[in-house]
Short mmCIF file of C-alpha atoms in Angstrom, two decimals:
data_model
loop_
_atom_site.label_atom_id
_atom_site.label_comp_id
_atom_site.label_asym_id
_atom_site.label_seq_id
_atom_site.Cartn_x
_atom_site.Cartn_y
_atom_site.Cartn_z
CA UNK V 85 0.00 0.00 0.00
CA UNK V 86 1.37 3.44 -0.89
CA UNK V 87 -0.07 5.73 1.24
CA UNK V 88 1.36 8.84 2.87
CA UNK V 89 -0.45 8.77 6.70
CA UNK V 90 -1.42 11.85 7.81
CA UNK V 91 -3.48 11.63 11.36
CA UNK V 92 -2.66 14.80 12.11
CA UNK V 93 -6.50 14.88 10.63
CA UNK V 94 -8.00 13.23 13.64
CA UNK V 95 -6.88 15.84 16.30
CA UNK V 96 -9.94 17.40 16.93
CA UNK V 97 -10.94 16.99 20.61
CA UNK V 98 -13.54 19.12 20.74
CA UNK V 99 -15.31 17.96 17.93
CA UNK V 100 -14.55 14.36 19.46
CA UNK V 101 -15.53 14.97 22.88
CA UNK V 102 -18.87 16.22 21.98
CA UNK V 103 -19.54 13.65 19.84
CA UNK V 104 -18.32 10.66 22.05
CA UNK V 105 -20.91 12.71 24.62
CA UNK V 106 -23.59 12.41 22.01
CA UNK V 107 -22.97 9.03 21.32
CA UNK V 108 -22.52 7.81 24.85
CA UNK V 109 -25.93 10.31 25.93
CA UNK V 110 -28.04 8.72 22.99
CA UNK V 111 -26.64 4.69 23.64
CA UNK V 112 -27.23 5.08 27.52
CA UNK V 113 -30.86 6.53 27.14
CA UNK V 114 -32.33 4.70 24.47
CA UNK V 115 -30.77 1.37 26.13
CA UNK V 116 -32.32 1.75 29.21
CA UNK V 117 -35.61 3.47 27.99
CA UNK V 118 -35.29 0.37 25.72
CA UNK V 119 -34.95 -1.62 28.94
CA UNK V 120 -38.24 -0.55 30.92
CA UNK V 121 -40.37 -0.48 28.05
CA UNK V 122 -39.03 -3.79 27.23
CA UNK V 123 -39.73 -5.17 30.57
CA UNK V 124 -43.06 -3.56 30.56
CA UNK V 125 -44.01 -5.28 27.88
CA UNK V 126 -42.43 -8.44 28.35
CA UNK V 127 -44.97 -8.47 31.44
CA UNK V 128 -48.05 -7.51 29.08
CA UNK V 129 -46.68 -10.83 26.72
CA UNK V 130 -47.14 -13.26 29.97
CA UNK V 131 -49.90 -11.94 31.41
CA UNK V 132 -53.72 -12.64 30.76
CA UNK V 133 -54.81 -9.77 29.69
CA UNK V 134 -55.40 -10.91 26.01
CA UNK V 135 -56.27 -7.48 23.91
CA UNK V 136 -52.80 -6.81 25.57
CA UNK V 137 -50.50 -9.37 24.23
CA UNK V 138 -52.04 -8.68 20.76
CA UNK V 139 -51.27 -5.29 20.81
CA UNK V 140 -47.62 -6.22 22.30
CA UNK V 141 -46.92 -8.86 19.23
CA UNK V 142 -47.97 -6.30 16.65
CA UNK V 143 -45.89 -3.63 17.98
CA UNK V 144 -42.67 -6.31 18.26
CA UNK V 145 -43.56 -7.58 14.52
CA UNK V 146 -43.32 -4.10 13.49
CA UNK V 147 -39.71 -3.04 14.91
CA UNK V 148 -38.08 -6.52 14.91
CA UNK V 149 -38.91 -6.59 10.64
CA UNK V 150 -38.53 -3.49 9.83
CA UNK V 151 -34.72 -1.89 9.62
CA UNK V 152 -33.55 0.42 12.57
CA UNK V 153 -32.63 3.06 9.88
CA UNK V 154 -35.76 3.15 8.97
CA UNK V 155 -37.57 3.61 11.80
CA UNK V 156 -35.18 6.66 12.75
CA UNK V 157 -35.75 8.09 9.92
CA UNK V 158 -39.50 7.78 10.49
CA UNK V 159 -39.69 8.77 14.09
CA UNK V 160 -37.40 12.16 12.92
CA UNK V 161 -40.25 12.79 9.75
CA UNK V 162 -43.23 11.65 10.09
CA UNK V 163 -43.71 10.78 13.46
CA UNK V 164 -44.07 14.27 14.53
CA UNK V 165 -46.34 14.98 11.23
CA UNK V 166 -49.24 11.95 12.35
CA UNK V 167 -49.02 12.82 15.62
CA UNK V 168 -48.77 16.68 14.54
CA UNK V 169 -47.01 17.92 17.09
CA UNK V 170 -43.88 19.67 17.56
CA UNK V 171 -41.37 17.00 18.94
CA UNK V 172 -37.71 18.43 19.94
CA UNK V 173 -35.43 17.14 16.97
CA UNK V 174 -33.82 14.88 20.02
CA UNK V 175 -36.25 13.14 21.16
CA UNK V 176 -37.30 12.06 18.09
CA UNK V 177 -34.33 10.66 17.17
CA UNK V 178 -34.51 8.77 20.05
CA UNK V 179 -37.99 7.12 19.46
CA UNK V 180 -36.72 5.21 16.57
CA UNK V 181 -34.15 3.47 18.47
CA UNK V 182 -35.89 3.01 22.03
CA UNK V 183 -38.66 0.99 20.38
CA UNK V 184 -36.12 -1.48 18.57
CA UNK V 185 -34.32 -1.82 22.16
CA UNK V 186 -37.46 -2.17 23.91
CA UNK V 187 -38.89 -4.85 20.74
CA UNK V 188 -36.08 -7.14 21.32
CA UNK V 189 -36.05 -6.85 24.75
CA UNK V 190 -39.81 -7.44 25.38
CA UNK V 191 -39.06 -10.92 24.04
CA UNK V 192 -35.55 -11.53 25.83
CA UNK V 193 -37.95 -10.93 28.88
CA UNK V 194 -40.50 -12.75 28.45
CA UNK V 195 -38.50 -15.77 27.58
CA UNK V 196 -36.58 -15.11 30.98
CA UNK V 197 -39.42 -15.05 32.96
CA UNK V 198 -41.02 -18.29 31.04
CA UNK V 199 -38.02 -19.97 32.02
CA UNK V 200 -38.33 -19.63 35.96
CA UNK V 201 -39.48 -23.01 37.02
CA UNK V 202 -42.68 -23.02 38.16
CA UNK V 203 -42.52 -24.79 41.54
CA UNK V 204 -40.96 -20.86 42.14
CA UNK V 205 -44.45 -19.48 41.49
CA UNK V 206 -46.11 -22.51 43.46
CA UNK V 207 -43.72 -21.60 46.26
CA UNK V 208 -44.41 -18.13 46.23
CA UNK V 209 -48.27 -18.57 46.23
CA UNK V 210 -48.37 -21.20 48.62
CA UNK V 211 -46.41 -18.62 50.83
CA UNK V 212 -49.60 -16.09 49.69
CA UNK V 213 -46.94 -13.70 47.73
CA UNK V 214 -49.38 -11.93 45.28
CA UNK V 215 -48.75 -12.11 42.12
CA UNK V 216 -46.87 -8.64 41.96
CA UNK V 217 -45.13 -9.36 45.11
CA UNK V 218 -43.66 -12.91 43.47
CA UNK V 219 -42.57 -11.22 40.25
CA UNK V 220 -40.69 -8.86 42.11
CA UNK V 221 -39.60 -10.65 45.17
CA UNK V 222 -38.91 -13.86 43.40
CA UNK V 223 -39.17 -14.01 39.54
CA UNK V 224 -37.28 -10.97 37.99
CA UNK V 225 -34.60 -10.91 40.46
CA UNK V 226 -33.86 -14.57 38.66
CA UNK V 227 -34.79 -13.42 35.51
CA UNK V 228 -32.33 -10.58 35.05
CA UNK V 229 -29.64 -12.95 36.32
CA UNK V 230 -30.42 -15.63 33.61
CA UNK V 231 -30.88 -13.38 31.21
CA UNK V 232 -27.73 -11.00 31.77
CA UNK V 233 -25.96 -12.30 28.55
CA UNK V 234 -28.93 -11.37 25.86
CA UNK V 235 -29.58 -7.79 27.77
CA UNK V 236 -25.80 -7.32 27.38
CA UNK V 237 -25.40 -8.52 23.81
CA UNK V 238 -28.44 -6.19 22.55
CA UNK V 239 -27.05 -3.34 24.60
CA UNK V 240 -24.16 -3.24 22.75
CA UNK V 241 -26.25 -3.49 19.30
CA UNK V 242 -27.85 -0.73 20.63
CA UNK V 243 -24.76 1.25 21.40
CA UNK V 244 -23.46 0.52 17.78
CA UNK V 245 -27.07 1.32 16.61
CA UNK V 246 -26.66 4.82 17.91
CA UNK V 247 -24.27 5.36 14.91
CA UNK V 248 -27.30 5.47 12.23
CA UNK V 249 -28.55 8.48 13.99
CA UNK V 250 -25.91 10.67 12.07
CA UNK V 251 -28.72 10.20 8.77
CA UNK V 252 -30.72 12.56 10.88
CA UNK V 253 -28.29 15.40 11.76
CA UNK V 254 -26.90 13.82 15.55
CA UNK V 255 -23.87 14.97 16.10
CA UNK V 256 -22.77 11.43 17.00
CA UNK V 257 -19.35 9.89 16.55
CA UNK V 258 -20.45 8.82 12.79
CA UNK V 259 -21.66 12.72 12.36
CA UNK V 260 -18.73 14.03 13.31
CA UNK V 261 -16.39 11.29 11.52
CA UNK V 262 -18.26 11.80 7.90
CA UNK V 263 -17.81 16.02 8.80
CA UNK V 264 -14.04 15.50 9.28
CA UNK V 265 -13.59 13.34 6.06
CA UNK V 266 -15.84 15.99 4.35
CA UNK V 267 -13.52 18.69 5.11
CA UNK V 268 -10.16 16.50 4.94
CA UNK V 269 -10.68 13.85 1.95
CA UNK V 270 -9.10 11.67 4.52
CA UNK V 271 -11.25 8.48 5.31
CA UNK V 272 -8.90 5.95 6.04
CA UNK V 273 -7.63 7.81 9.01
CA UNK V 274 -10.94 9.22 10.33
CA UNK V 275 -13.16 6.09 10.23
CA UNK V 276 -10.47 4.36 11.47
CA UNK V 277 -10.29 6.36 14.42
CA UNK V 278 -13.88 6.60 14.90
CA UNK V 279 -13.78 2.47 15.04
CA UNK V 280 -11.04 2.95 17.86
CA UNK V 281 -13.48 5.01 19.99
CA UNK V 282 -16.17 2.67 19.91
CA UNK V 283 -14.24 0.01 20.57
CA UNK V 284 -13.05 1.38 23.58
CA UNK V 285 -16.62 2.91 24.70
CA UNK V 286 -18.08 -0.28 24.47
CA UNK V 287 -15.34 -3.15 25.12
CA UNK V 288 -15.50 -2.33 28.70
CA UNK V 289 -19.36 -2.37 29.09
CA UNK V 290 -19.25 -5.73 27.96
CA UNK V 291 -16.19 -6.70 30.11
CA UNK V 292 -17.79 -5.04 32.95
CA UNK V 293 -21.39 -7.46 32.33
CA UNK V 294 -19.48 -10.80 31.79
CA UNK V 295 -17.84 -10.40 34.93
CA UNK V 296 -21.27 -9.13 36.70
CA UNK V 297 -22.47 -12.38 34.96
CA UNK V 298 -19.49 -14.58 36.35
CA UNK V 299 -20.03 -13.63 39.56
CA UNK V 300 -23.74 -13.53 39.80
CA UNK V 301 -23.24 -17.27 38.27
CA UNK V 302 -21.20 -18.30 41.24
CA UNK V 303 -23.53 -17.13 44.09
CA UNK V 304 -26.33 -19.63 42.76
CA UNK V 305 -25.05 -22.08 41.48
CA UNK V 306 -27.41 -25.02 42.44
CA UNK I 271 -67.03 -35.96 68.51
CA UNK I 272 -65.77 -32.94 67.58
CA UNK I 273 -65.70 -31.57 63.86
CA UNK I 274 -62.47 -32.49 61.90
CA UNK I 275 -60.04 -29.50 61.66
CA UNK I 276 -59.50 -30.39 57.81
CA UNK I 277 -62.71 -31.55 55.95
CA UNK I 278 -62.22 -32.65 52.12
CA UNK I 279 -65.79 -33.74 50.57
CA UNK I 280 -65.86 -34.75 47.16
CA UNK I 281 -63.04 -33.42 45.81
CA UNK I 282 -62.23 -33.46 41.96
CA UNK I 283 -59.65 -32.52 39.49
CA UNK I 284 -60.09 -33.29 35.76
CA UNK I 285 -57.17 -32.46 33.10
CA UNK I 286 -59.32 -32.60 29.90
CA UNK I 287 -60.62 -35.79 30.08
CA UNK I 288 -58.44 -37.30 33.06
CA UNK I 289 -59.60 -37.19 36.02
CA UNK I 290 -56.53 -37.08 38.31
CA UNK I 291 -58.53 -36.77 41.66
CA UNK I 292 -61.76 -38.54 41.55
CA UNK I 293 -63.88 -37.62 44.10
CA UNK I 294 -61.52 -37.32 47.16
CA UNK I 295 -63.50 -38.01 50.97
CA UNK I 296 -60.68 -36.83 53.62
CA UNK I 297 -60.79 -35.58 57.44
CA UNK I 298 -58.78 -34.66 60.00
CA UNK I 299 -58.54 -33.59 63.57
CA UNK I 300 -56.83 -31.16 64.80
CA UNK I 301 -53.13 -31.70 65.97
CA UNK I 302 -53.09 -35.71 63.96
CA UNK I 303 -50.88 -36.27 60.51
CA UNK I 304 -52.14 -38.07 58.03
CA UNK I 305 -49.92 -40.54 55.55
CA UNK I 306 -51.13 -40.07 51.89
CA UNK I 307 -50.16 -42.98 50.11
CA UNK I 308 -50.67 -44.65 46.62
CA UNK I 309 -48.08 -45.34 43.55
CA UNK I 310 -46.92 -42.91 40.70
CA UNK I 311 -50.06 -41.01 39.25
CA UNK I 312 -52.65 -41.90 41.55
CA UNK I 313 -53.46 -38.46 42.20
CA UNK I 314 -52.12 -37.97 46.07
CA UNK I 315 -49.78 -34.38 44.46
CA UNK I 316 -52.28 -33.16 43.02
CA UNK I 317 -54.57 -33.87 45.68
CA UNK I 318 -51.82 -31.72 47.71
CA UNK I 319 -51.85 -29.06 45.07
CA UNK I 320 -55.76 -28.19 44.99
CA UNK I 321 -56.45 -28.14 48.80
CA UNK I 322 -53.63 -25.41 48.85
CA UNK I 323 -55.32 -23.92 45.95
CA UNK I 324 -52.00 -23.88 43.88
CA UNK I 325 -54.06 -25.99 41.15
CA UNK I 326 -57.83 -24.86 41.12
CA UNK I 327 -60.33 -27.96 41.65
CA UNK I 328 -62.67 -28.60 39.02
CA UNK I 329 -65.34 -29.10 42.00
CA UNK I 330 -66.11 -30.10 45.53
CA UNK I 331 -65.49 -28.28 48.92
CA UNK I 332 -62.50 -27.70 51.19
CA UNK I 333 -62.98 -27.10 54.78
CA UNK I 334 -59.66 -26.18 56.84
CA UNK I 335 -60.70 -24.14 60.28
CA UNK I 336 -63.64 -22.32 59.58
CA UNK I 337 -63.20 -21.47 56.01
CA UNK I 338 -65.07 -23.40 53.28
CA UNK I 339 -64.33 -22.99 49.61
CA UNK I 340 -66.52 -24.72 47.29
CA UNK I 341 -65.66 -25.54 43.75
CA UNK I 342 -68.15 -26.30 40.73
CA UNK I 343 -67.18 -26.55 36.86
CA UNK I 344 -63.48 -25.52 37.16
CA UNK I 345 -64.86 -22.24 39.39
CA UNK I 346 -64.58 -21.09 42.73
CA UNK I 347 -68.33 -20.60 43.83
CA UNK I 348 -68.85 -20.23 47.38
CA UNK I 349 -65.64 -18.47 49.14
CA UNK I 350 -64.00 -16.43 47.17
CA UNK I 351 -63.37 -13.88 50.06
CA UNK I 352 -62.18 -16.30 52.28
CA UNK I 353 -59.94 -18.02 50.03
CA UNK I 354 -56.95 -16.12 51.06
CA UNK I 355 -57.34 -16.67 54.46
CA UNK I 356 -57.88 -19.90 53.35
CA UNK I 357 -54.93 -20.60 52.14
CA UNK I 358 -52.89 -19.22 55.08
CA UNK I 359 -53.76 -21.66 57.11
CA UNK I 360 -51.50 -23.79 55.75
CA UNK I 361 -47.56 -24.15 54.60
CA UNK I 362 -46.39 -26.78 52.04
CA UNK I 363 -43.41 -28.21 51.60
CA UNK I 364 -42.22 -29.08 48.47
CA UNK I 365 -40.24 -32.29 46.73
CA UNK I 366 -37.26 -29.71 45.12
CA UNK I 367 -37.54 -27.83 47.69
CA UNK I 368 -38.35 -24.57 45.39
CA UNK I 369 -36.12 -22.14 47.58
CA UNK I 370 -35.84 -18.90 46.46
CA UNK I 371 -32.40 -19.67 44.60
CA UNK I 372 -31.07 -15.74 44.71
CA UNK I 373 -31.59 -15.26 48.20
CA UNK I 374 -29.83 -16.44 51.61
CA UNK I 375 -31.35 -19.08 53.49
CA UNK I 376 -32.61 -16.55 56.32
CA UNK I 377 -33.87 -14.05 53.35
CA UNK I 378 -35.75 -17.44 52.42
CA UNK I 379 -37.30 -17.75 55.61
CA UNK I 380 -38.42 -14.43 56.52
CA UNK I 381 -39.42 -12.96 53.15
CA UNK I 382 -43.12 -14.18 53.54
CA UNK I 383 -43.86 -12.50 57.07
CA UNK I 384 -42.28 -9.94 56.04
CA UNK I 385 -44.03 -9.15 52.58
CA UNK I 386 -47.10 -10.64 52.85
CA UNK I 387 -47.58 -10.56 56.55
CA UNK I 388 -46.17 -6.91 57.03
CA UNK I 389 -44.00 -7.85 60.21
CA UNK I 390 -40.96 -6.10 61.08
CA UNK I 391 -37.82 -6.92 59.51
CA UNK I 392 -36.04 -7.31 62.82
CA UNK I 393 -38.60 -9.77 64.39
CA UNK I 394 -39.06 -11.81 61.35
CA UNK I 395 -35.26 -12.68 60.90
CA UNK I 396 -35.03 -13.00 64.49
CA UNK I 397 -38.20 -15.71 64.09
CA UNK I 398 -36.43 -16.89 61.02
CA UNK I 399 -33.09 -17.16 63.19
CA UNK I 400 -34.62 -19.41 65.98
CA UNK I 401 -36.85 -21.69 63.01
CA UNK I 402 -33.55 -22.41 61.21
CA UNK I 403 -31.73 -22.99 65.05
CA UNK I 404 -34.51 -25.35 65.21
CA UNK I 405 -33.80 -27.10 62.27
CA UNK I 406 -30.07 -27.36 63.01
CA UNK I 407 -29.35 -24.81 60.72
CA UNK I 408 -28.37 -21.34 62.32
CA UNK I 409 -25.02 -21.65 60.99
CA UNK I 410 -26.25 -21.91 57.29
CA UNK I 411 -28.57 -18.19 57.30
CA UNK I 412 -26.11 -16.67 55.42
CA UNK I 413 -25.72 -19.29 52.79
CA UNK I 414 -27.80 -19.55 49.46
CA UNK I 415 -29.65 -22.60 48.24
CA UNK I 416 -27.17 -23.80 46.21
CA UNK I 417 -24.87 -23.81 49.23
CA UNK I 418 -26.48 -26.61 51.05
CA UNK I 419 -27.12 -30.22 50.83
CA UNK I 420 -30.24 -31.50 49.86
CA UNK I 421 -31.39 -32.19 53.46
CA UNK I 422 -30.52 -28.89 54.36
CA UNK I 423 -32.12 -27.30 51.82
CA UNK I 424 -35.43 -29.22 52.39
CA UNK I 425 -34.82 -28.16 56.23
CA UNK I 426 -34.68 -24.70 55.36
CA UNK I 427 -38.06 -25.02 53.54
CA UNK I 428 -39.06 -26.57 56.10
CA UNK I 429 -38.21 -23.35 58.93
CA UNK I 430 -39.79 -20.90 55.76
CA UNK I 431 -43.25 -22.99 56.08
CA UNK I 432 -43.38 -23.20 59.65
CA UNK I 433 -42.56 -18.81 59.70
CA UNK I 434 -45.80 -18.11 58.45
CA UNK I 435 -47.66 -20.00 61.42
CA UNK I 436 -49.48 -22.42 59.48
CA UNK I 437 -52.16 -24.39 61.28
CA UNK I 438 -51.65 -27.36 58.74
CA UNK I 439 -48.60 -28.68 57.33
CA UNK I 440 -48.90 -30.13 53.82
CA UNK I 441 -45.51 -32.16 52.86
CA UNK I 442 -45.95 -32.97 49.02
CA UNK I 443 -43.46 -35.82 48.91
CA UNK I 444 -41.03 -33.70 50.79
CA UNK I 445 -38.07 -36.47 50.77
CA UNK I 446 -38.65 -38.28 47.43
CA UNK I 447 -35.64 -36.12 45.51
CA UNK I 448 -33.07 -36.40 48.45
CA UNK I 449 -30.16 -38.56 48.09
CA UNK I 450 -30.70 -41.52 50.64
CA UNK I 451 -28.32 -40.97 53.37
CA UNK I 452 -30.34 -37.44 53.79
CA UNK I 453 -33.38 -38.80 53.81
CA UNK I 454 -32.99 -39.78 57.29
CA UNK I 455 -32.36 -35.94 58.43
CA UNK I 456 -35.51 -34.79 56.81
CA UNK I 457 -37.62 -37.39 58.20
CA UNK I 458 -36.64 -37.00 62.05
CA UNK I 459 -37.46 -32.97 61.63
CA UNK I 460 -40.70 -34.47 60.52
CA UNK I 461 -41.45 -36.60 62.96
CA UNK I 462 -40.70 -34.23 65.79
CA UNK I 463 -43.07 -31.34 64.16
CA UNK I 464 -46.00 -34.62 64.07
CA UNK I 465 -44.91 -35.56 68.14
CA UNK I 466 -45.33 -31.55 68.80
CA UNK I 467 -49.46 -32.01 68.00
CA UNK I 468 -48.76 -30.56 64.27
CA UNK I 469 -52.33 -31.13 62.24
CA UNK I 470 -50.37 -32.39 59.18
CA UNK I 471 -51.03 -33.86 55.38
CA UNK I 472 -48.16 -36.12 54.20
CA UNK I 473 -47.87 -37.45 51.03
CA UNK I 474 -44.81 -39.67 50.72
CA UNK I 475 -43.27 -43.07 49.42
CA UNK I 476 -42.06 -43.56 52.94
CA UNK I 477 -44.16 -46.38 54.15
CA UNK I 478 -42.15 -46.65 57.73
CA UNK I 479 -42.44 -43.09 58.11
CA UNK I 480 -46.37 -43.62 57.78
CA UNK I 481 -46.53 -46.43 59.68
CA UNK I 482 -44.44 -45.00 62.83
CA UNK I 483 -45.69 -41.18 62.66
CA UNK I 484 -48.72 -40.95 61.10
CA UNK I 485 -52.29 -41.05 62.75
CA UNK I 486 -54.26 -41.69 59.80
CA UNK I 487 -53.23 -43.37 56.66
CA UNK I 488 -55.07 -42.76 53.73
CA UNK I 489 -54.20 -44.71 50.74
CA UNK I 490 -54.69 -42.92 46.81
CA UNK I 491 -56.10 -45.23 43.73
CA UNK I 492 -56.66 -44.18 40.79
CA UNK I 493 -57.98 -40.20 42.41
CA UNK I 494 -59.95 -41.62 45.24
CA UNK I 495 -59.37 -42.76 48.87
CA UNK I 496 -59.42 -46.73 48.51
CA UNK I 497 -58.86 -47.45 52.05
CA UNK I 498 -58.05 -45.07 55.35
CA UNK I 499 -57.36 -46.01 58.96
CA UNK I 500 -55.18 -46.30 61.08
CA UNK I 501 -51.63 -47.34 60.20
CA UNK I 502 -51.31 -50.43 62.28
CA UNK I 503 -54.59 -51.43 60.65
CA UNK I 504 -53.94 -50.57 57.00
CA UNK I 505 -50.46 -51.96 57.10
CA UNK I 506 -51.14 -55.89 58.93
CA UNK I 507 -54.53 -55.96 57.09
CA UNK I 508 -55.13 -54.33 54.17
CA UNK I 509 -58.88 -54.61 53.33
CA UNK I 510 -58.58 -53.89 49.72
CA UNK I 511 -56.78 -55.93 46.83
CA UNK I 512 -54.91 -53.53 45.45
CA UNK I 513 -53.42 -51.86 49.21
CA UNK I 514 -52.11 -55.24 49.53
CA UNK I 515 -50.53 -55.28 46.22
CA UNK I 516 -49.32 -51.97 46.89
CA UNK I 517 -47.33 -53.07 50.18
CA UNK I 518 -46.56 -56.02 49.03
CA UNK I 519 -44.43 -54.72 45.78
CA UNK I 520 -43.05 -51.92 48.52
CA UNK I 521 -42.10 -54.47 50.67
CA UNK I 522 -39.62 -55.88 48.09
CA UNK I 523 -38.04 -52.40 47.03
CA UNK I 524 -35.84 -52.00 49.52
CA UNK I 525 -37.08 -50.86 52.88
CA UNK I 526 -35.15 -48.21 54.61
#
């Protein structure tokens, strides 16, 4: 390869900073927003509330099938346009990508809770635990423990998600990478060094979980 | 005579079209234990299950104290506002134990009074202290399930049924997934709590255990009582054909 290096390119910490900040802001809330919806409906899918778990199945048909660009893109449009109201620029970014999280995770949850064993719920009722009580006395507690690998594995699809939101003017890592190679004509060295920072963002979250997982393993082992 | 503590009439539980319990008779006083007995599948669990309401009967009534519930056509008809109270009137014990596996034997013991029965936190460990010192387990209330030996375990259950004051024990084959050298442990705890005046229902594949603790035997076929008496009785002279089939193919597994 004959190529003259330059990375002198990449020195931009500013720019960098505030889009690592972006990037980190938009992966943390749309994760966890991702999360609690998730769980939400995750509970709707295993209760017995029927009209419910139709409703839930649609909605998890729709953003499991249809492409996470896509539904950023729609959220940013014509979200705001059907609903007709003026949504911040933000938070409809954010839409898009909170319902995929929370999609995927509805059913990571709901296949975690199916899996507790039901002499747990027998226990629980024989004990009178209501039903609220059990689920979160007894059943999620497990559930999240079981199910720590999946949650961590579609975080960090989420985090890397976060870099289609550049399509809609974020000023995410991606933004700010595509800017830089506007202005410089110097890709190799810019996406390259974009790459870097999300591997190091996210390497350690998922270090951080597998040993969570490891040790959460070795308390219960039965 | 007194009225039984524990008063089963025509009980019934069909699974489409099996009937698992077929019109169960059962009574007992308060402060006896009864021996449920019968082979694989004659309906003695699920018996268990339905008078502690964790399967719902398809009909017939349940006395325990003085709360009735009566069932008809897979619904609860007469009781429905008692059938909590009901129900906390008595403790089971269960064949894997079902301890809560995230939580420390103590946390196991005292999470019911304290969440269901709104007691302090302080007194219900310190309740859940002296049940497991009573089981020979106050050195284990820091350790989880999967810490402890099977006996152990089932003794912990054991303390977390007995912190919720039952008035009726219910042991659903409570020694059947032990290893055998812990069976022994298990059965002496149980023995003690039925020599204390404990109104018990045991169902269990421990035919000396019947024989030498219980005060009632009642023996399962095919969902109904076929015979019931006393265990001296049941055990020399069976009255019934297929009891004494029963104990005789028991008596050539090996006794313990």
């Amino acid at each position: 390869m004959n190529y003259a290096f330059d990375w002198s390119v990449v020195l931009r910490p500013e720019a960098w900073l505030n889009a690592i900040g972006v990037t980190l802001a938009y992966g943390i809330a749309t994760t966890l927003a991702g999360l609690v919806i998730g769980l939400l409906l995750g509970l709707i899918l295993i209760s017995g509330f029927r009209a419910g778990r139709w409703a839930v199945n649609v909605f998890i048909g729709i953003f499991r099938c249809t492409p996470a660009l896509i539904q950023i893109v729609w959220f940013y449009y014509a979200f705001p346009m059907v609903l007709s109201v003026n949504m911040p620029a933000w938070l409809a970014a954010g839409c898009g990508l909170t319902f995929y999280m929370a999609a995927f995770s509805a059913e990571i949850f709901r296949g975690g809770i199916e899996s507790i064993e039901r002499g747990q719920w027998y226990a629980s009722r024989s004990l009178c635990l209501p039903y609220w009580k059990t689920m979160y006395y007894v059943i999620l507690p497990q559930t999240f423990r079981r199910m720590t690998a999946p949650i961590v594995n579609q975080s960090i699809i989420q985090f890397k998600n976060t870099s289609l939101l550049s399509v809609v003017s974020v000023h995410d890592i991606m933004y700010t990478a595509n800017g830089i190679t506007a202005a410089t004509y110097r890709p190799l060295e810019v996406f390259t060094f974009a790459a870097l920072l999300y591997i190091v963002l996210i390497w350690p979250l998922a270090t951080i979980a597998v040993r969570f997982e490891r040790a959460m393993n070795q308390k219960n082992t039965i | 005579m007194t009225t039984p503590y524990v008063q089963v009439q025509g009980l019934a539980k069909t699974y489409g079209n099996v009937r698992a319990v077929d019109g169960v008779d059962l009574s007992l006083d308060e402060g006896r234990t009864a021996a449920i007995i019968g082979s694989s599948g004659c309906g003695k669990s699920t018996f268990l299950r339905c008078l502690n309401l964790l399967e719902s009967p398809t009909s017939g009534t349940m006395r325990i104290g003085s709360h009735t519930l009566r069932y008809e056509g897979d619904e609860l008809v007469d009781g429905k506002s008692d059938s909590l109270l009901y129900r906390k009137q008595m403790a089971m014990v269960f064949q894997s134990f079902e301890l809560f596996p995230h939580m420390t034997a103590l946390r196991n013991v005292s999470l019911a009074p304290i969440v269901v029965n709104g007691t302090e936190r302080q007194r219900a460990e310190a309740e859940a202290i002296a049940l497991l010192d009573m089981m020979g387990l106050k050195d284990k209330a820091d350790q989880r399930p999967g810490q402890l030996s099977g006996g152990q375990a089932q003794r912990v259950a054991i303390a977390r049924a007995l912190a919720m004051n039952p008035r009726v024990l219910l042991f659903d084959e409570a020694t059947s997934a032990l290893d055998p050298e812990l069976v022994g442990e298990v059965l002496e705890v149980m023995k003690g709590l039925a020599r204390e005046g404990r109104t018990m229902l045991v169902v269990t594949h421990e035919l000396a255990f019947a024989r030498e603790a219980a005060d009632e035997v009642f023996f399962f076929d095919q969902g109904r009582v076929a015979e019931s008496g006393p265990p001296e009785e049941l055990f020399t002279n069976p009255k019934t054909e297929r009891l004494a089939a029963f104990l005789q193919r028991y008596q050539h597994s090996a006794p313990r």
